[in-house]
CSV table of C-alpha atoms in Angstrom, one decimal:
chain,number,residue,atom,x,y,z
A,101,MET,CA,-19.2,10.7,31.8
A,102,SER,CA,-20.4,13.7,29.8
A,103,ARG,CA,-23.5,13.4,27.7
A,104,LEU,CA,-23.2,13.5,24.0
A,105,THR,CA,-24.3,16.6,22.2
A,106,ARG,CA,-27.2,16.4,19.6
A,107,ALA,CA,-24.7,16.5,16.8
A,108,GLU,CA,-22.5,13.8,18.4
A,109,MET,CA,-25.6,11.6,18.9
A,110,GLN,CA,-26.7,12.1,15.3
A,111,GLU,CA,-23.2,11.2,14.1
A,112,ARG,CA,-23.1,8.1,16.3
A,113,ASN,CA,-26.5,6.9,15.1
A,114,ARG,CA,-25.5,7.5,11.5
A,115,GLY,CA,-22.4,5.3,12.0
A,116,LYS,CA,-24.6,2.6,13.5
A,117,VAL,CA,-27.0,2.7,10.6
A,118,LEU,CA,-24.2,2.5,8.0
A,119,ALA,CA,-22.6,-0.5,9.8
A,120,ALA,CA,-26.0,-2.2,10.1
A,121,ALA,CA,-26.9,-1.5,6.5
A,122,ARG,CA,-23.5,-2.9,5.3
A,123,GLU,CA,-24.3,-6.2,7.1
A,124,GLU,CA,-27.8,-6.3,5.7
A,125,PHE,CA,-26.8,-5.5,2.1
A,126,THR,CA,-24.0,-8.1,2.3
A,127,GLU,CA,-26.2,-10.9,3.7
A,128,ARG,CA,-29.4,-10.2,1.7
A,129,GLY,CA,-28.4,-8.1,-1.3
A,130,PHE,CA,-29.8,-4.7,-2.1
A,131,ARG,CA,-33.1,-6.0,-3.4
A,132,ASP,CA,-34.0,-8.1,-0.4
A,133,ALA,CA,-32.7,-5.8,2.3
A,134,LYS,CA,-35.3,-4.2,4.5
A,135,ILE,CA,-35.2,-0.9,6.4
A,136,ASP,CA,-36.8,-2.5,9.4
A,137,SER,CA,-34.1,-5.1,9.5
A,138,ILE,CA,-31.4,-2.4,9.3
A,139,ALA,CA,-33.1,-0.5,12.2
A,140,GLU,CA,-33.1,-3.7,14.2
A,141,ARG,CA,-29.5,-4.5,13.6
A,142,ALA,CA,-28.6,-0.9,14.5
A,143,GLU,CA,-30.8,-1.1,17.7
A,144,LEU,CA,-32.6,2.0,16.5
A,145,THR,CA,-36.1,2.8,15.3
A,146,ARG,CA,-37.2,2.9,11.7
A,147,GLY,CA,-37.7,6.6,12.1
A,148,ALA,CA,-34.1,7.0,13.2
A,149,VAL,CA,-32.9,5.4,10.0
A,150,TYR,CA,-35.0,7.7,7.9
A,151,SER,CA,-33.9,10.7,9.8
A,152,ASN,CA,-30.4,10.0,8.6
A,153,PHE,CA,-31.1,8.6,5.1
A,154,PRO,CA,-34.2,9.4,3.0
A,155,GLY,CA,-34.4,5.9,1.5
A,156,LYS,CA,-32.8,2.5,0.9
A,157,ARG,CA,-31.0,3.6,-2.3
A,158,ALA,CA,-29.5,6.7,-0.6
A,159,LEU,CA,-28.3,4.4,2.2
A,160,TYR,CA,-26.9,1.9,-0.3
A,161,PHE,CA,-24.9,4.6,-2.1
A,162,ALA,CA,-23.6,5.9,1.3
A,163,VAL,CA,-22.5,2.4,2.4
A,164,LEU,CA,-20.6,1.9,-0.9
A,165,ALA,CA,-19.0,5.4,-0.7
A,166,ASP,CA,-18.0,4.9,2.9
A,167,LEU,CA,-16.3,1.6,2.1
A,168,ALA,CA,-14.5,3.0,-1.0
A,169,GLU,CA,-13.2,5.9,0.9
A,170,ARG,CA,-12.1,3.9,3.9
A,171,ALA,CA,-10.5,1.0,2.0
A,172,PRO,CA,-6.8,0.9,2.7
A,173,GLU,CA,-4.5,1.0,-0.3
A,174,PRO,CA,-2.9,-2.4,-0.5
A,175,PRO,CA,0.9,-2.8,-0.8
A,176,HIS,CA,1.8,-2.4,-4.5
A,177,PRO,CA,4.9,-2.2,-6.6
A,178,GLU,CA,6.5,1.0,-7.9
A,179,PRO,CA,3.9,3.0,-9.9
A,180,GLY,CA,4.3,3.0,-13.6
A,181,ARG,CA,6.7,5.5,-15.3
A,182,THR,CA,5.2,5.2,-18.7
A,183,ALA,CA,1.6,5.3,-19.9
A,184,ARG,CA,1.6,1.5,-20.7
A,185,GLU,CA,3.0,0.7,-17.2
A,186,ALA,CA,0.6,3.0,-15.5
A,187,LEU,CA,-2.4,1.6,-17.3
A,188,SER,CA,-1.3,-2.0,-16.6
A,189,ALA,CA,-1.0,-1.1,-12.8
A,190,PHE,CA,-4.3,0.8,-12.9
A,191,ALA,CA,-6.1,-2.2,-14.4
A,192,ARG,CA,-4.5,-4.6,-11.9
A,193,ALA,CA,-5.6,-2.5,-9.0
A,194,TRP,CA,-9.2,-2.4,-10.5
A,195,VAL,CA,-9.5,-6.2,-11.2
A,196,THR,CA,-8.3,-7.1,-7.7
A,197,ARG,CA,-11.5,-5.7,-6.3
A,198,LEU,CA,-13.7,-7.9,-8.5
A,199,PRO,CA,-15.3,-10.9,-6.9
A,200,LEU,CA,-13.7,-14.3,-7.8
A,201,ALA,CA,-15.7,-16.9,-9.7
A,202,THR,CA,-15.5,-19.1,-6.5
A,203,ALA,CA,-16.9,-16.3,-4.3
A,204,GLU,CA,-19.9,-17.1,-2.2
A,205,PRO,CA,-23.2,-15.3,-3.1
A,206,HIS,CA,-22.9,-13.1,0.0
A,207,ASP,CA,-19.2,-12.4,-0.3
A,208,PRO,CA,-18.6,-8.7,0.6
A,209,ALA,CA,-16.9,-8.3,-2.8
A,210,ARG,CA,-20.3,-8.6,-4.4
A,211,LEU,CA,-21.8,-5.8,-2.3
A,212,GLY,CA,-21.7,-3.3,-5.2
A,213,MET,CA,-23.2,-5.6,-7.9
A,214,ASP,CA,-26.6,-3.8,-7.7
A,215,LEU,CA,-25.1,-0.3,-8.2
A,216,MET,CA,-25.5,0.0,-11.9
A,217,SER,CA,-29.1,-1.1,-11.9
A,218,GLU,CA,-29.9,1.5,-9.3
A,219,VAL,CA,-28.1,4.2,-11.3
A,220,ILE,CA,-29.9,3.6,-14.6
A,221,VAL,CA,-33.4,3.3,-13.1
A,222,GLU,CA,-33.9,7.1,-13.1
A,223,GLU,CA,-32.8,10.1,-15.1
A,224,ARG,CA,-32.0,11.9,-11.8
A,225,THR,CA,-29.2,9.4,-11.2
A,226,ARG,CA,-28.2,8.6,-14.8
A,227,LEU,CA,-27.3,12.1,-15.7
A,228,PRO,CA,-25.0,12.7,-12.7
A,229,PHE,CA,-23.4,9.3,-13.2
A,230,ALA,CA,-22.7,10.1,-16.9
A,231,GLN,CA,-21.0,13.3,-15.8
A,232,LEU,CA,-19.0,11.5,-13.1
A,233,MET,CA,-17.7,9.1,-15.8
A,234,ARG,CA,-16.6,12.0,-17.9
A,235,PHE,CA,-14.9,13.5,-14.8
A,236,ASP,CA,-13.1,10.2,-14.0
A,237,ALA,CA,-11.9,10.0,-17.6
A,238,LEU,CA,-10.6,13.6,-17.4
A,239,LEU,CA,-8.7,12.7,-14.2
A,240,LEU,CA,-7.2,9.6,-15.7
A,241,GLY,CA,-6.5,11.2,-19.0
A,242,LEU,CA,-4.7,14.2,-17.4
A,243,ALA,CA,-2.5,11.7,-15.4
A,244,LEU,CA,-1.7,9.8,-18.7
A,245,GLU,CA,-0.7,13.1,-20.4
A,246,ARG,CA,1.8,13.8,-17.6
A,247,LEU,CA,3.7,10.6,-18.4
A,248,ARG,CA,4.3,11.5,-22.0
A,249,PRO,CA,7.8,12.2,-23.3
A,250,PRO,CA,8.8,15.9,-23.0
A,251,GLU,CA,8.4,16.6,-26.8
A,252,PRO,CA,5.4,18.6,-27.8
A,253,PRO,CA,2.2,16.6,-26.9
A,254,ALA,CA,0.2,15.3,-29.9
A,255,GLY,CA,-3.2,15.7,-28.2
A,256,ARG,CA,-5.2,14.8,-25.2
A,257,LEU,CA,-5.5,11.3,-23.8
A,258,VAL,CA,-9.0,11.6,-22.3
A,259,GLY,CA,-10.4,9.4,-25.1
A,260,VAL,CA,-7.9,6.7,-24.3
A,261,ALA,CA,-9.0,7.0,-20.6
A,262,GLU,CA,-12.6,6.7,-21.7
A,263,ALA,CA,-11.8,3.4,-23.5
A,264,VAL,CA,-10.0,2.1,-20.5
A,265,LEU,CA,-12.8,2.9,-18.1
A,266,THR,CA,-15.4,1.4,-20.5
A,267,THR,CA,-13.3,-1.8,-20.5
A,268,LEU,CA,-13.0,-2.0,-16.7
A,269,HIS,CA,-16.6,-1.1,-15.9
A,270,GLY,CA,-17.7,-3.7,-18.4
A,271,ALA,CA,-15.4,-6.2,-16.7
A,272,SER,CA,-17.0,-5.3,-13.4
A,273,GLN,CA,-20.5,-6.0,-14.8
A,274,MET,CA,-19.4,-9.3,-16.3
A,275,ALA,CA,-17.8,-10.4,-13.0
A,276,ALA,CA,-21.2,-9.8,-11.3
A,277,ALA,CA,-23.3,-11.4,-14.0
A,278,ALA,CA,-21.0,-14.2,-15.3
A,279,PRO,CA,-18.2,-14.9,-12.8
A,280,GLY,CA,-15.2,-16.4,-14.4
A,281,PHE,CA,-16.2,-15.4,-17.9
A,282,ILE,CA,-12.9,-13.7,-18.7
A,283,GLU,CA,-9.4,-14.0,-17.2
A,284,PRO,CA,-8.6,-10.9,-15.2
A,285,PHE,CA,-5.1,-10.6,-16.6
A,286,THR,CA,-6.5,-10.5,-20.1
A,287,ILE,CA,-8.3,-7.3,-19.0
A,288,VAL,CA,-5.0,-6.0,-17.7
A,289,SER,CA,-3.3,-6.7,-21.0
A,290,VAL,CA,-6.1,-5.0,-23.0
A,291,CYS,CA,-5.9,-1.9,-20.9
A,292,GLU,CA,-2.1,-1.8,-21.2
A,293,GLN,CA,-2.3,-1.9,-25.0
A,294,LEU,CA,-4.8,0.9,-25.1
A,295,ALA,CA,-2.0,3.2,-24.2
A,296,ASP,CA,-0.8,3.0,-27.8
A,297,LEU,CA,-4.2,3.8,-29.2
A,298,ASP,CA,-4.2,6.9,-31.5
A,299,LEU,CA,-7.6,8.4,-31.5
A,300,GLY,CA,-6.6,11.8,-33.0
A,301,ASP,CA,-8.0,13.3,-29.8
A,302,VAL,CA,-7.4,17.0,-29.9
A,303,TRP,CA,-8.9,19.5,-27.4
A,304,GLN,CA,-11.3,22.0,-28.9
A,305,PRO,CA,-12.6,25.0,-27.0
A,306,PRO,CA,-16.3,24.9,-26.2
A,307,HIS,CA,-18.5,25.6,-29.2
A,308,ILE,CA,-21.6,27.2,-27.9
A,309,PRO,CA,-23.5,30.2,-29.3
A,310,TYR,CA,-22.5,32.5,-26.5
A,311,ILE,CA,-19.6,32.1,-24.1
A,312,PRO,CA,-19.9,34.6,-21.3
A,313,ARG,CA,-17.1,37.1,-20.8
A,314,ALA,CA,-15.5,37.0,-17.4
A,315,ARG,CA,-16.5,40.0,-15.3
A,316,PRO,CA,-13.6,42.0,-13.8
A,317,ALA,CA,-13.7,41.9,-10.0
A,318,ASP,CA,-11.6,43.1,-7.0
A,319,GLU,CA,-12.9,41.1,-4.0
A,320,PRO,CA,-11.2,39.5,-1.0
A,321,TRP,CA,-10.7,35.7,-1.3
A,322,SER,CA,-10.9,33.9,2.1
A,323,PRO,CA,-11.7,30.3,1.4
A,324,PRO,CA,-12.5,27.9,4.2
A,325,PRO,CA,-10.1,24.9,4.7
A,326,ALA,CA,-10.9,22.1,2.3
A,327,VAL,CA,-9.5,18.7,1.3
A,328,ASP,CA,-8.2,17.8,-2.1
A,329,VAL,CA,-9.7,14.3,-2.3
A,330,ILE,CA,-7.3,13.2,-5.0
A,331,ARG,CA,-4.2,13.8,-2.9
A,332,GLY,CA,-5.8,13.3,0.4
A,333,GLY,CA,-4.4,16.5,1.9
A,334,PRO,CA,-5.3,20.2,2.3
A,335,ALA,CA,-6.4,21.8,-1.0
A,336,ARG,CA,-4.2,24.7,-2.1
A,337,LEU,CA,-6.8,27.4,-2.5
A,338,ALA,CA,-4.9,30.5,-1.5
A,339,GLY,CA,-2.6,30.7,-4.5
A,340,ASP,CA,-3.2,32.0,-8.0
A,341,GLY,CA,-5.5,29.9,-10.1
A,342,VAL,CA,-9.1,29.1,-11.0
A,343,VAL,CA,-11.8,27.8,-8.7
A,344,ALA,CA,-14.7,26.2,-10.6
A,345,ILE,CA,-18.0,25.6,-8.8
A,346,LEU,CA,-19.6,22.7,-10.6
A,347,GLY,CA,-22.9,20.9,-10.0
A,348,LEU,CA,-23.1,17.2,-10.9
A,349,HIS,CA,-24.7,17.9,-14.2
A,350,ARG,CA,-21.8,20.2,-15.3
A,351,LEU,CA,-18.7,18.2,-14.3
A,352,GLU,CA,-17.4,18.0,-17.9
A,353,ALA,CA,-16.8,21.8,-17.8
A,354,ALA,CA,-13.8,21.1,-15.5
A,355,GLU,CA,-11.8,20.3,-18.6
A,356,GLU,CA,-12.4,23.8,-20.0
A,357,ALA,CA,-10.8,25.3,-16.8
A,358,VAL,CA,-7.8,23.0,-17.0
A,359,ARG,CA,-7.1,23.5,-20.7
A,360,ALA,CA,-7.7,27.3,-20.7
A,361,ALA,CA,-5.8,28.1,-17.5
A,362,PRO,CA,-2.1,29.1,-17.7
A,363,PRO,CA,0.2,26.1,-17.0
A,364,GLU,CA,1.3,27.5,-13.6
A,365,ALA,CA,-2.2,28.2,-12.3
A,366,THR,CA,-3.8,25.9,-9.7
A,367,VAL,CA,-7.2,24.6,-11.0
A,368,THR,CA,-9.7,23.4,-8.5
A,369,ALA,CA,-13.1,21.7,-9.2
A,370,VAL,CA,-15.5,22.3,-6.3
A,371,LEU,CA,-18.3,19.7,-6.6
A,372,VAL,CA,-21.8,20.8,-5.4
A,373,THR,CA,-25.2,19.2,-5.6
A,374,GLY,CA,-28.8,19.9,-4.9
A,375,ASP,CA,-29.2,16.3,-3.5
A,376,SER,CA,-26.7,15.8,-0.8
A,377,ASP,CA,-28.5,12.7,0.6
A,378,GLU,CA,-28.3,10.6,-2.6
A,379,LEU,CA,-26.2,12.2,-5.3
A,380,ALA,CA,-23.3,13.3,-3.0
A,381,PRO,CA,-22.5,9.8,-1.9
A,382,LEU,CA,-22.8,8.6,-5.5
A,383,ALA,CA,-20.1,11.2,-6.5
A,384,ARG,CA,-17.9,10.2,-3.5
A,385,LEU,CA,-18.1,6.6,-4.5
A,386,VAL,CA,-17.3,7.0,-8.2
A,387,ILE,CA,-14.4,9.3,-7.5
A,388,ALA,CA,-13.0,7.3,-4.6
A,389,GLU,CA,-12.8,4.1,-6.7
A,390,LEU,CA,-10.9,6.0,-9.5
A,391,ARG,CA,-8.7,7.7,-7.0
A,392,SER,CA,-7.6,4.5,-5.3
A,393,CYS,CA,-6.5,2.9,-8.6
A,394,LEU,CA,-4.9,6.1,-9.8
A,395,ARG,CA,-2.8,6.5,-6.6
A,396,GLN,CA,-1.6,2.9,-6.9
A,397,ALA,CA,-0.7,3.2,-10.6
A,398,PHE,CA,0.8,6.6,-11.1
A,399,PRO,CA,3.7,8.4,-9.4
A,400,PRO,CA,2.7,11.5,-7.4
A,401,SER,CA,4.4,13.6,-10.1
A,402,ALA,CA,1.8,12.4,-12.6
A,403,TRP,CA,-1.3,12.8,-10.5
A,404,PRO,CA,-3.7,15.1,-12.4
A,405,ARG,CA,-3.2,18.8,-12.1
A,406,LEU,CA,-6.8,19.3,-11.1
A,407,GLN,CA,-7.7,19.5,-7.5
A,408,VAL,CA,-11.1,18.0,-6.4
A,409,VAL,CA,-13.0,19.3,-3.4
A,410,TYR,CA,-16.4,18.3,-2.1
A,411,ASP,CA,-18.6,21.1,-0.9
A,412,GLU,CA,-21.8,19.4,0.4
A,413,SER,CA,-22.5,22.3,2.8
A,414,GLY,CA,-21.9,25.0,0.2
A,415,VAL,CA,-19.5,27.1,2.3
A,416,LEU,CA,-16.8,27.1,-0.3
A,417,ALA,CA,-19.3,28.1,-3.1
A,418,ALA,CA,-20.5,30.9,-0.8
A,419,ALA,CA,-17.0,32.1,-0.3
A,420,ALA,CA,-16.7,32.3,-4.1
A,421,GLY,CA,-19.9,34.4,-4.3
A,422,MET,CA,-22.4,31.6,-5.0
A,423,PRO,CA,-24.7,31.4,-2.0
A,424,ALA,CA,-27.2,29.1,-3.9
A,425,VAL,CA,-26.1,26.1,-5.9
A,426,SER,CA,-27.8,23.2,-7.8
A,427,ASP,CA,-26.8,20.3,-9.9
A,428,GLY,CA,-26.8,22.6,-12.9
A,429,THR,CA,-24.4,25.1,-11.4
A,430,GLU,CA,-21.4,26.2,-13.5
A,431,ALA,CA,-19.5,29.2,-12.1
A,432,ALA,CA,-15.8,30.1,-11.8
A,433,VAL,CA,-13.5,32.7,-10.2
A,434,ARG,CA,-10.0,33.7,-11.1
A,435,ILE,CA,-7.7,34.2,-8.1
A,436,GLU,CA,-4.6,36.4,-8.1
A,437,ALA,CA,-2.6,37.6,-5.1
A,438,GLY,CA,-5.3,36.5,-2.7
A,439,ARG,CA,-8.2,38.3,-4.4
A,440,ILE,CA,-10.9,37.4,-6.8
A,441,VAL,CA,-10.0,39.3,-10.0
A,442,ALA,CA,-12.6,37.8,-12.4
A,443,ARG,CA,-15.8,35.8,-12.2
A,444,ALA,CA,-18.2,34.1,-14.6
A,445,ASP,CA,-21.3,32.0,-14.4
A,446,GLY,CA,-23.4,29.9,-16.7
A,447,ARG,CA,-22.4,27.6,-19.4
A,448,GLY,CA,-18.9,28.4,-20.5
A,449,ALA,CA,-18.0,30.0,-17.2
A,450,CYS,CA,-15.0,27.8,-16.6
A,451,HIS,CA,-13.4,28.7,-20.0
A,452,ALA,CA,-14.2,32.4,-19.5
A,453,ALA,CA,-12.6,32.6,-16.0
A,454,ALA,CA,-9.6,30.5,-16.8
A,455,SER,CA,-8.8,32.5,-19.9
A,456,ALA,CA,-9.5,35.9,-18.4
A,457,GLY,CA,-6.6,38.4,-18.5
């Protein structure tokens, strides 16, 4: 039997730590869980746990993200063909994950009940989480817009999506704090009726003192293979379109790329972070939970036009000419005929690159 390489051994140990941490968090809750106990469950040293995860919160986020990404999509009826039907199905998919009033204190469904308290405890997690919520609302809003009748659209539906997500996240918090407080199907009915809400929501280009002009370029574009996490398949990066490199503090700028790009252009949001240990799994968790409900509720033809790619190693950002990234990064390139023909960076870069030419 061949010996494992160093990388294979590290990956195996990481998997053992995640499995042990899931057991520990489920049985004792996040507050009472101990790193020493997790190490004992994993049959590893405390140092081995810390070599894979810098702290208990990073490990907690990683466990939740891993579960959200691996959760099989349950059998579900035909996705909605109208906004009302889709929001009803979206809310049903959401509430089925909530713990029942009769659930035991250590039921696995309660595993994520400490998430929000860990998010709000520090600005370094609050700000990315707020941007992730805006990003989720954009994805849901774009899907809703694709279900509208063919007549000229009256405006964006991101505001409706924000109201839906506020309702559902509130339901999640109440399910954790006051199980049985509200009937789940009441939540479903509320979300369904939000489809008819008229918020006068009209997209406005960014209003900032200085929007950078995209710089003309003529450079080869050879992106590495990547996965579009919304569709679960290879991202289409070779065709004409816009590639936006966004740190977790600038995710809202993705909408500027989508709204300003030509209708036929492929728009890709490449998510980067300066904290791959803690913030990367938080991003994966938030988007995976949205994606699961979205895929159950909307037909593929209505999935948002925006592709989403994680770039924790920074290789895709480097291919776009950004060798160094942070959570404040906003940069974008315009692709035509397999070449970078325009680039921009800084606040407003997505709008500049998408509207170039």
